[in-house]
Short mmCIF file of C-alpha atoms and ligand atoms in Angstrom, two decimals:
data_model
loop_
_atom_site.label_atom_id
_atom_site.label_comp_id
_atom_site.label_asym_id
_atom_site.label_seq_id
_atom_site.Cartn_x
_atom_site.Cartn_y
_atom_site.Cartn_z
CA UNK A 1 4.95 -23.58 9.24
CA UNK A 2 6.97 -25.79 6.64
CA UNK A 3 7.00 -24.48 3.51
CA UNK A 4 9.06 -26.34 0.08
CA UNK A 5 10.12 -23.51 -2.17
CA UNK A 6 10.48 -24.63 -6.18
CA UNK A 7 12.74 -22.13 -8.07
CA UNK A 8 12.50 -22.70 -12.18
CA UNK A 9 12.45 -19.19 -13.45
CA UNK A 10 15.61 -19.27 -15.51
CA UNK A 11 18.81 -22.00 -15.77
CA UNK A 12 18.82 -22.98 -12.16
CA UNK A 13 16.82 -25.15 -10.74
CA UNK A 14 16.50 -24.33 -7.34
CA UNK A 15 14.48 -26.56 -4.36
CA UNK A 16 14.80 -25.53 -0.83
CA UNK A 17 12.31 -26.61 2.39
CA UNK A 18 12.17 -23.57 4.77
CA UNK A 19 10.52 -23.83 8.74
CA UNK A 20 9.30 -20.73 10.43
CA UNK A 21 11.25 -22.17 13.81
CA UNK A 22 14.00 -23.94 12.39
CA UNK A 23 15.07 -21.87 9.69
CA UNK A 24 16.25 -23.06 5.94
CA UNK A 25 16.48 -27.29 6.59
CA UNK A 26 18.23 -27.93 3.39
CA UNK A 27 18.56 -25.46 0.11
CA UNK A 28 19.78 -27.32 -3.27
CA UNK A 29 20.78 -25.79 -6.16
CA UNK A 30 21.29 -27.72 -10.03
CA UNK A 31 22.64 -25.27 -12.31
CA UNK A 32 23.01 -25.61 -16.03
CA UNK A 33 25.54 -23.26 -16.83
CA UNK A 34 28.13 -25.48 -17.88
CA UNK A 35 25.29 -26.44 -20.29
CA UNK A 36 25.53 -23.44 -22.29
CA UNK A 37 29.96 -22.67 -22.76
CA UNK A 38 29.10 -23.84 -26.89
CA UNK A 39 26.06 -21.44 -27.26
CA UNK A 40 27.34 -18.19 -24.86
CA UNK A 41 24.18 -17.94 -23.60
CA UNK A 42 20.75 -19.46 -22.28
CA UNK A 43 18.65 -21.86 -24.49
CA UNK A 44 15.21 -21.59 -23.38
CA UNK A 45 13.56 -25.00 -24.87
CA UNK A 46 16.91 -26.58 -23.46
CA UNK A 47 16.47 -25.02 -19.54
CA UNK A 48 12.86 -26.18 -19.41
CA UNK A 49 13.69 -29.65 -20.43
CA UNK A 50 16.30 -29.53 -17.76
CA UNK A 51 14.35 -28.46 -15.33
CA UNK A 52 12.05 -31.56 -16.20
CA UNK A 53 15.33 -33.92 -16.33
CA UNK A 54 15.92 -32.59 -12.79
CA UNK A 55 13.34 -31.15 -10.52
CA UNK A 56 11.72 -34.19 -9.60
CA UNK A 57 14.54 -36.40 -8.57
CA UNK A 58 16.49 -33.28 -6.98
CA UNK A 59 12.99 -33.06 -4.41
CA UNK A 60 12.60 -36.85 -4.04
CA UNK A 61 16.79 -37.19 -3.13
CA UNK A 62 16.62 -34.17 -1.23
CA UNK A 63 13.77 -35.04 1.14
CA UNK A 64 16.21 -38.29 1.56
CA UNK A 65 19.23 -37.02 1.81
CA UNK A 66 17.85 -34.79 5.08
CA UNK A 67 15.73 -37.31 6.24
CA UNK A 68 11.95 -35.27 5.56
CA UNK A 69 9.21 -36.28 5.13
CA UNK A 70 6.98 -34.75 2.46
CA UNK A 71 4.10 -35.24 4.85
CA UNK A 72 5.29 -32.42 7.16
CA UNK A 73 5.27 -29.96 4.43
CA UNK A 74 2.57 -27.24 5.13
CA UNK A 75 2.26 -25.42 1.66
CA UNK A 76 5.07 -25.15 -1.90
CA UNK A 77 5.79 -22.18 -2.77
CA UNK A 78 6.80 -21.83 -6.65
CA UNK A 79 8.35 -18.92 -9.41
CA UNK A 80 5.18 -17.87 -11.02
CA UNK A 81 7.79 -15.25 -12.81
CA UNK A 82 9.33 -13.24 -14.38
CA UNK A 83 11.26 -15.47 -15.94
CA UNK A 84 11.30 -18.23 -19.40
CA UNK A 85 7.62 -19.26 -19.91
CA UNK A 86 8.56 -22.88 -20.21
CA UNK A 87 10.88 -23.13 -17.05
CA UNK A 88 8.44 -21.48 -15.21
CA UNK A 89 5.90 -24.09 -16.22
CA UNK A 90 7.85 -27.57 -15.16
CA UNK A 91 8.13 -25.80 -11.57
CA UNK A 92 4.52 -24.48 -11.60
CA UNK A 93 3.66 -27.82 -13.12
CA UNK A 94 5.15 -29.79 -10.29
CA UNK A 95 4.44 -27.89 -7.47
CA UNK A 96 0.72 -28.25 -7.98
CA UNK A 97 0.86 -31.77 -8.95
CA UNK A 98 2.74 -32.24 -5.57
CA UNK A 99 0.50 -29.78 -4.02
CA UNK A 100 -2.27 -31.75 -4.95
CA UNK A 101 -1.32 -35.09 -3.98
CA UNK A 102 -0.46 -34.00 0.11
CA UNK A 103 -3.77 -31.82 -0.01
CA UNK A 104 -1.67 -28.69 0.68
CA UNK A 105 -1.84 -25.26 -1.00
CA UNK A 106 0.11 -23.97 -3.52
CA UNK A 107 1.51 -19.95 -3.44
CA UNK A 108 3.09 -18.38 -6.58
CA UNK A 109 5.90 -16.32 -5.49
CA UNK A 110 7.29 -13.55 -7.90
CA UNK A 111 10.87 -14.33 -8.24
CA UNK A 112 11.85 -10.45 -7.88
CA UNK A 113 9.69 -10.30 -4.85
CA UNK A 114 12.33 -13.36 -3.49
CA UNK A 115 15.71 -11.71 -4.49
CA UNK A 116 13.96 -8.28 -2.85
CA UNK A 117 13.58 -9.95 0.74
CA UNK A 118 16.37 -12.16 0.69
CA UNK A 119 18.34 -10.18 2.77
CA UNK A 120 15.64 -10.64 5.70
CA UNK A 121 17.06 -13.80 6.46
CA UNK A 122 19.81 -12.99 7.78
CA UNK A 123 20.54 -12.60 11.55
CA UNK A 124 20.70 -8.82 10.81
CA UNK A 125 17.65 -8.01 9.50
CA UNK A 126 16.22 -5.03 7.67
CA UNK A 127 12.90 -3.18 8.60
CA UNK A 128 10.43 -1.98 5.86
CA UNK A 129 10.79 0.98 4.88
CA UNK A 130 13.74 0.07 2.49
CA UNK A 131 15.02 1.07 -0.97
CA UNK A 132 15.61 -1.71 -2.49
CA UNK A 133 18.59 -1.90 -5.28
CA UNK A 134 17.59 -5.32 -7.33
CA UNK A 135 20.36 -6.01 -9.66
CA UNK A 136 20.72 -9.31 -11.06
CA UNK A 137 21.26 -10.68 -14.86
CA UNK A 138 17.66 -9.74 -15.90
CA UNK A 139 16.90 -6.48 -13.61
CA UNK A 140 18.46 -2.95 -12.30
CA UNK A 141 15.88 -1.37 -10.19
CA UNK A 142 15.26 0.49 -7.40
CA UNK A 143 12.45 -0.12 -5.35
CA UNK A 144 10.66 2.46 -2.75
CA UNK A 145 9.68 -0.90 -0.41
CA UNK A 146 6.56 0.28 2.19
CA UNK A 147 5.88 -3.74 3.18
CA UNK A 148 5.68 -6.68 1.71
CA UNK A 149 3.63 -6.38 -1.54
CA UNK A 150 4.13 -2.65 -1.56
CA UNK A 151 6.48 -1.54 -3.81
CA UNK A 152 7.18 1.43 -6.53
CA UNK A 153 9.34 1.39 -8.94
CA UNK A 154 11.52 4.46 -8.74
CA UNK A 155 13.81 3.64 -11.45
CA UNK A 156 14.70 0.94 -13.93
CA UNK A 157 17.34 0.58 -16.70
CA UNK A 158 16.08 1.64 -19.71
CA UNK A 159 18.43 -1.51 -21.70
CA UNK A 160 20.37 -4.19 -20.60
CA UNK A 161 20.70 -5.22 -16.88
CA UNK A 162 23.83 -4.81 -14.77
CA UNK A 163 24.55 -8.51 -14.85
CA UNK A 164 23.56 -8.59 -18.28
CA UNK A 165 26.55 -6.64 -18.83
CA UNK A 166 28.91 -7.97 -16.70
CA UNK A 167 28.08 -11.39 -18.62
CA UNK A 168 28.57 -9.39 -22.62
CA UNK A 169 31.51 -7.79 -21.49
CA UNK A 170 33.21 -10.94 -19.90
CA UNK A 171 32.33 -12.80 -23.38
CA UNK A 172 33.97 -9.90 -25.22
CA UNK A 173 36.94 -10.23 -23.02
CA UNK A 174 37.47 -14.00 -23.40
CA UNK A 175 35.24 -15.04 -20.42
CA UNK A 176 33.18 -18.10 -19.64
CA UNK A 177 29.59 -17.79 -19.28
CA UNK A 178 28.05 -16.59 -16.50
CA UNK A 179 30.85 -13.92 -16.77
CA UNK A 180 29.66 -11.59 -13.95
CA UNK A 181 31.98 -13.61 -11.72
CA UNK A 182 34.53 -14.57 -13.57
CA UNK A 183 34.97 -10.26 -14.94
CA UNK A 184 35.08 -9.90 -10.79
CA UNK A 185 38.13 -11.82 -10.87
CA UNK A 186 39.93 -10.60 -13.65
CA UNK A 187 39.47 -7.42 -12.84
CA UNK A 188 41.33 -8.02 -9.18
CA UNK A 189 44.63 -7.69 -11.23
CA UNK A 190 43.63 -5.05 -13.31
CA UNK A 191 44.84 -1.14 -12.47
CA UNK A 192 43.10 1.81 -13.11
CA UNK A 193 44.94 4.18 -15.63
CA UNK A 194 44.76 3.41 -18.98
CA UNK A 195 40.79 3.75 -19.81
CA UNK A 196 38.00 6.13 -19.01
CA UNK A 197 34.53 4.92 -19.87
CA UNK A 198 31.38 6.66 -20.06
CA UNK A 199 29.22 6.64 -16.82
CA UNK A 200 25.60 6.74 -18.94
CA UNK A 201 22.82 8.93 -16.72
CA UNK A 202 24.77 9.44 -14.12
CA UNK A 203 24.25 13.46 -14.43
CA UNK A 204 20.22 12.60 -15.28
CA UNK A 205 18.14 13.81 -11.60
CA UNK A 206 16.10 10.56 -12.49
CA UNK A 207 16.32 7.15 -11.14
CA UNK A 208 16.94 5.24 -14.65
CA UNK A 209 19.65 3.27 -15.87
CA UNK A 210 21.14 2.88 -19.12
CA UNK A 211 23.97 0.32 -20.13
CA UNK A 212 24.11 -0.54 -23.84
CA UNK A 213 26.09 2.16 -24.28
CA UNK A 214 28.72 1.36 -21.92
CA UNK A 215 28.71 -2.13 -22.98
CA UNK A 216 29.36 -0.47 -27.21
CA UNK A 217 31.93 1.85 -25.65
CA UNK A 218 33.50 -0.99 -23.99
CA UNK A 219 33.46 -3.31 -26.88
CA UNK A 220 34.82 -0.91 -29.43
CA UNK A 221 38.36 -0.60 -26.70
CA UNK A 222 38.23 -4.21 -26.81
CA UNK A 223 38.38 -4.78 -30.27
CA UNK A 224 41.36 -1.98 -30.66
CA UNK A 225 43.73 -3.35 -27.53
CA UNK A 226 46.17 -5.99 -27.64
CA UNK A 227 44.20 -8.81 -26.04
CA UNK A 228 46.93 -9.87 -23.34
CA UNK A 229 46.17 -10.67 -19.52
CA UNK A 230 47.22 -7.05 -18.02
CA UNK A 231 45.15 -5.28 -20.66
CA UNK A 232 42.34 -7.40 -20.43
CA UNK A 233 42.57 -6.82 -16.23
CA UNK A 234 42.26 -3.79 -16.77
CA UNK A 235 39.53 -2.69 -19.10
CA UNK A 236 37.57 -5.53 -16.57
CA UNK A 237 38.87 -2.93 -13.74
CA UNK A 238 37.57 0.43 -15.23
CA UNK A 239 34.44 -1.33 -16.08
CA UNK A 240 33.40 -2.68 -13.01
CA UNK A 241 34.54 0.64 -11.52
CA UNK A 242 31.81 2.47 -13.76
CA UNK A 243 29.33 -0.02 -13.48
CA UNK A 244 29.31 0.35 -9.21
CA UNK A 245 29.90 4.39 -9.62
CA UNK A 246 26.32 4.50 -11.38
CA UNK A 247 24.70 1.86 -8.96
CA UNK A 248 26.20 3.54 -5.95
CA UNK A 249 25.10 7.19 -6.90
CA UNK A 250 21.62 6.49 -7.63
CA UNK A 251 21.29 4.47 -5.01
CA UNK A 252 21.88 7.33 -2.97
CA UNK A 253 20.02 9.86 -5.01
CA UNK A 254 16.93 6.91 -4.08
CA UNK A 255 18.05 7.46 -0.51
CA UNK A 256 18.02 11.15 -0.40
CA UNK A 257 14.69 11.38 -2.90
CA UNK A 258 12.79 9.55 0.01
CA UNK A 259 14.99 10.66 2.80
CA UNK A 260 15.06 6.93 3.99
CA UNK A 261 18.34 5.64 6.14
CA UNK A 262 18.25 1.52 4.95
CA UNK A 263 18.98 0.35 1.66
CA UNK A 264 18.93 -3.60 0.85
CA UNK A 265 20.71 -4.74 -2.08
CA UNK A 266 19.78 -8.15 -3.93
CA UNK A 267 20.65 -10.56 -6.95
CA UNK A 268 23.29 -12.11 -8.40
CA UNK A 269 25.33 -8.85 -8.98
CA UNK A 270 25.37 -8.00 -5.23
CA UNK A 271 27.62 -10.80 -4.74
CA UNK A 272 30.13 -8.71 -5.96
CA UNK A 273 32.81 -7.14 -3.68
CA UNK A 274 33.66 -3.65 -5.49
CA UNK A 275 29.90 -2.98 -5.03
CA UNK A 276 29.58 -3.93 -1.37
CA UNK A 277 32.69 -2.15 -0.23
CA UNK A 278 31.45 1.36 -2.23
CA UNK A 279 27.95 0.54 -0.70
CA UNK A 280 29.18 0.26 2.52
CA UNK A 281 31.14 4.10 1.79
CA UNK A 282 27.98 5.40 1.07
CA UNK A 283 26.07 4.40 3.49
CA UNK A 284 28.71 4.89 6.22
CA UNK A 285 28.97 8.26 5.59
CA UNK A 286 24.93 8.79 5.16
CA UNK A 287 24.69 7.37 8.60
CA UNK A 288 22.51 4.69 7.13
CA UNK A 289 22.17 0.99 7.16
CA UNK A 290 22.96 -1.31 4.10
CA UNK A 291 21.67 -5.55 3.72
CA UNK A 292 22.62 -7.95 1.67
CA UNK A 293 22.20 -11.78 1.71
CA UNK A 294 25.07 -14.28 2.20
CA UNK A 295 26.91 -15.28 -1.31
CA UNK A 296 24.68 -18.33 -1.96
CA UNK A 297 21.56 -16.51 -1.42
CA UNK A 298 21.79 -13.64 -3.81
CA UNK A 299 21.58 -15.63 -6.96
CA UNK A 300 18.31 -17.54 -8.19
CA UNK A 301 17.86 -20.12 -4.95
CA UNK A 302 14.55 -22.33 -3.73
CA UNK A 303 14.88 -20.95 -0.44
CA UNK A 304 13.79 -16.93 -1.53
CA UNK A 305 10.38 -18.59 -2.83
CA UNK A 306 10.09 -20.36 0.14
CA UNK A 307 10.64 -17.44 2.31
CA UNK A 308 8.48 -15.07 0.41
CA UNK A 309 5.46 -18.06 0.15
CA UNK A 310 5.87 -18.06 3.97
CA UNK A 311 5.39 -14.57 4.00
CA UNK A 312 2.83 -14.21 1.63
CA UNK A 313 0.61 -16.91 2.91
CA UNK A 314 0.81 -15.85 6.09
CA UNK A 315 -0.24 -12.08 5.70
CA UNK A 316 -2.83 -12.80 2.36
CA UNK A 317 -3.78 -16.40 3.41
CA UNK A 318 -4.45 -17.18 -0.68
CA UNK A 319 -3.54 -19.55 -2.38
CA UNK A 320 -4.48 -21.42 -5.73
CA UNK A 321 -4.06 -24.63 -7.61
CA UNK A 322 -4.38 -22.97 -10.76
CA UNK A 323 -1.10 -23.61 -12.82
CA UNK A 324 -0.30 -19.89 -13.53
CA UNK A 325 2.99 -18.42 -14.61
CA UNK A 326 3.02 -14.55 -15.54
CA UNK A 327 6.56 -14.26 -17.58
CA UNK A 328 6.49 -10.39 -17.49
CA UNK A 329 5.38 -9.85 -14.05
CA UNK A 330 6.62 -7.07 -12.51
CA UNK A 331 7.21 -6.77 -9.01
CA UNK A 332 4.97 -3.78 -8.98
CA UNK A 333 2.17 -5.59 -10.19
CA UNK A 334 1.99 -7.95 -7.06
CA UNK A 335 -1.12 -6.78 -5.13
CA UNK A 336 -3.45 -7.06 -7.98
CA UNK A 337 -2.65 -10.61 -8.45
N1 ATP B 1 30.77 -11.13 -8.58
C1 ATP B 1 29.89 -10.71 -9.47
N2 ATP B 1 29.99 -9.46 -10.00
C2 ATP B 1 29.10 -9.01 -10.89
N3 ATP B 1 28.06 -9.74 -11.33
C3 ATP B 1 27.90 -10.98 -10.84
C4 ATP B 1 28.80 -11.53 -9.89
N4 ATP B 1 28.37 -12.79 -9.60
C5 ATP B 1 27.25 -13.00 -10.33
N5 ATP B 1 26.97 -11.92 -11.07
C6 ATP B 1 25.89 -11.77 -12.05
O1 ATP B 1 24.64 -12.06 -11.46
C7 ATP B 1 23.74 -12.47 -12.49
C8 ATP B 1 22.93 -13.63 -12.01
O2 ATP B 1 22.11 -13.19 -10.96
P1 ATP B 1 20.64 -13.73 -10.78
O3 ATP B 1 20.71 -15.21 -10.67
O4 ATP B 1 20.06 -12.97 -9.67
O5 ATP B 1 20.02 -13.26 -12.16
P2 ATP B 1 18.90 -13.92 -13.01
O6 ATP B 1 18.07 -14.79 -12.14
O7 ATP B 1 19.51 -14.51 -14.22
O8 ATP B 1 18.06 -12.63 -13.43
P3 ATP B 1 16.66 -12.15 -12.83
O9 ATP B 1 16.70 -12.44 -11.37
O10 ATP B 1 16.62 -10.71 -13.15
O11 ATP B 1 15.63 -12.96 -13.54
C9 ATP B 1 24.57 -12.79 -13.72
O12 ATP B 1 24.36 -11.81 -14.69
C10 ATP B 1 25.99 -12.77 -13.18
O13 ATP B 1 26.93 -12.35 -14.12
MG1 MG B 2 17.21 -14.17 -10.41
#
């Protein structure tokens, strides 16, 4: 089975064409960031008509550029959400429209559901069931994951997201948007002496998250140190160390809670290395097994929808030509749908 994945959910627009032999055949990604340096953050109205600029050339130059043709595509798979009502629509918009004109179905693919199983394309694979760690720029949550479609939400953050953070704090400290990245950098030349942040929940038995306050904390330093390179290195250092302290040690209390041994960790913050390498501590020790995706799967890509569509249509056989997009769906929501 052939399946075209459409990812519109947020600033990327993301196409990919994935074969259940052959594997991913070609995964594009346009991103807008540089779009938004002036503003420090996403414009929705200005994504969606980016996504419309883009999407349809980026499918009709990628089927050319790999030498595809459309007419051996079994079924697109598109966000349906969460994600920015209007981006969501120009990829729900085309994918039907496409749909329509081979006389193939259409799956909508939750876009959380896509980071989630990511990780199962890899060569090493993980087996359901999983807790799942989901922390990207709009999420932090764990996931008990039974199969696919069967999840519970164990925890969540209560505020802002991890990557959320990363990309506030990185503006604070003189960053370019999307900081998370850029923060991961500085921070290699930071040391660990000066500053002592707060660690919010960490002592709370529950599963939540909470990082406003780390983000106020961290601001308020900011706005008292001298601004130069070393300092700056290191306030990114301390909080990046706090930030993968609280992720690690709930992850683990998700571990113990449901005495499960595999833990697969998706999203855009996953790329980063401080996280793996404490990840890989934990679960070391714990005897356990930890997944991730490679780099250029973790953040928003066409080739998780086309995955997840795959599986999806293949274990619910539905699909729809309805153009439906469900910006608040959560992940936990999926069977009802
Ligand atoms: N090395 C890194 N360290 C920490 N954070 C990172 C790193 N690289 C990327 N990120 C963060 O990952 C986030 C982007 O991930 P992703 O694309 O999964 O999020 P999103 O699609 O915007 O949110 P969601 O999936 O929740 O809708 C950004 O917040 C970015 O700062
Ligand atoms: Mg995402």
């Amino acid at each position: 089975m052939r399946i075209l994945g459409i990812e519109t959910s947020c600033d990327d627009t993301g196409i990919s064409v994935y074969d259940s032999i052959e594997g991913i055949l070609f995964n594009k990604v346009f991103s807008q960031f540089n779009s938004y340096n002036s503003y420090g953050g996403i414009v929705p109205e200005l994504a969606s008509r980016k996504h419309l600029e883009v999407l349809s050339k980026l499918i009709q130059n990628s089927f050319e550029e790999f030498n595809l043709d459309k007419n051996s595509i079994n079924a697109i798979a598109y966000t349906a959400g969460p994600g920015l009502t209007g981006s969501l629509l120009i990829g729900a918009s085309l994918a039907v429209a496409l749909a329509f004109s081979l006389n193939i179905p259409t799956i909508s693919v939750n876009h959380m559901e896509g980071h989630l199983l990511t990780p199962m394309l890899e060569d090493k694979k993980p087996k359901f069931p999983f807790i799942g760690l989901l922390v990207s720029g709009g999420h932090t949550q764990l996931i008990n994951a039974r199969g696919i479609g069967e999840y519970e939400l164990l925890g969540e953050s209560l505020d802002d997201a991890a990557g959320e953070v990363f990309d506030k704090v990185a503006k604070l400290l003189g960053l370019k948007y999307p900081g998370g990245s850029n923060l991961s950098k500085l921070a290699e030349s930071g040391v660990r002496k000066n500053f002592c942040f707060p660690k919010p929940m960490i002592n709370q038995k529950n599963l939540n998250f909470s990082f406003s306050g780390l983000k106020t904390f961290v601001s308020n330093v900011i706005k008292k140190e001298k601004f130069d390179f070393q300092t700056r290195a290191n306030i990114a250092k301390e909080f990046e160390h706090v930030i993968v302290e609280i992720l690690v040690e709930k992850s683990k209390r998700a571990l113990e809670k449901l005495n499960y041994t595999t833990l697969v960790v998706s999203g855009g913050v996953s790329i980063n290395k401080v996280l793996r390498k404490k990840l890989n501590n934990m679960m070391n020790i714990r005897k356990g097994k930890v997944f991730y995706s490679r780099p250029e799967l973790c953040s928003d890509n066409g080739v998780m929808i086309a995955y997840v569509g795959m599986l999806r249509f293949r274990k619910f056989k539905s699909f729809d030509l309805r153009i439906l997009v469900h910006p608040r769906w959560s992940i936990t929501e999926l069977k009802s749908i």
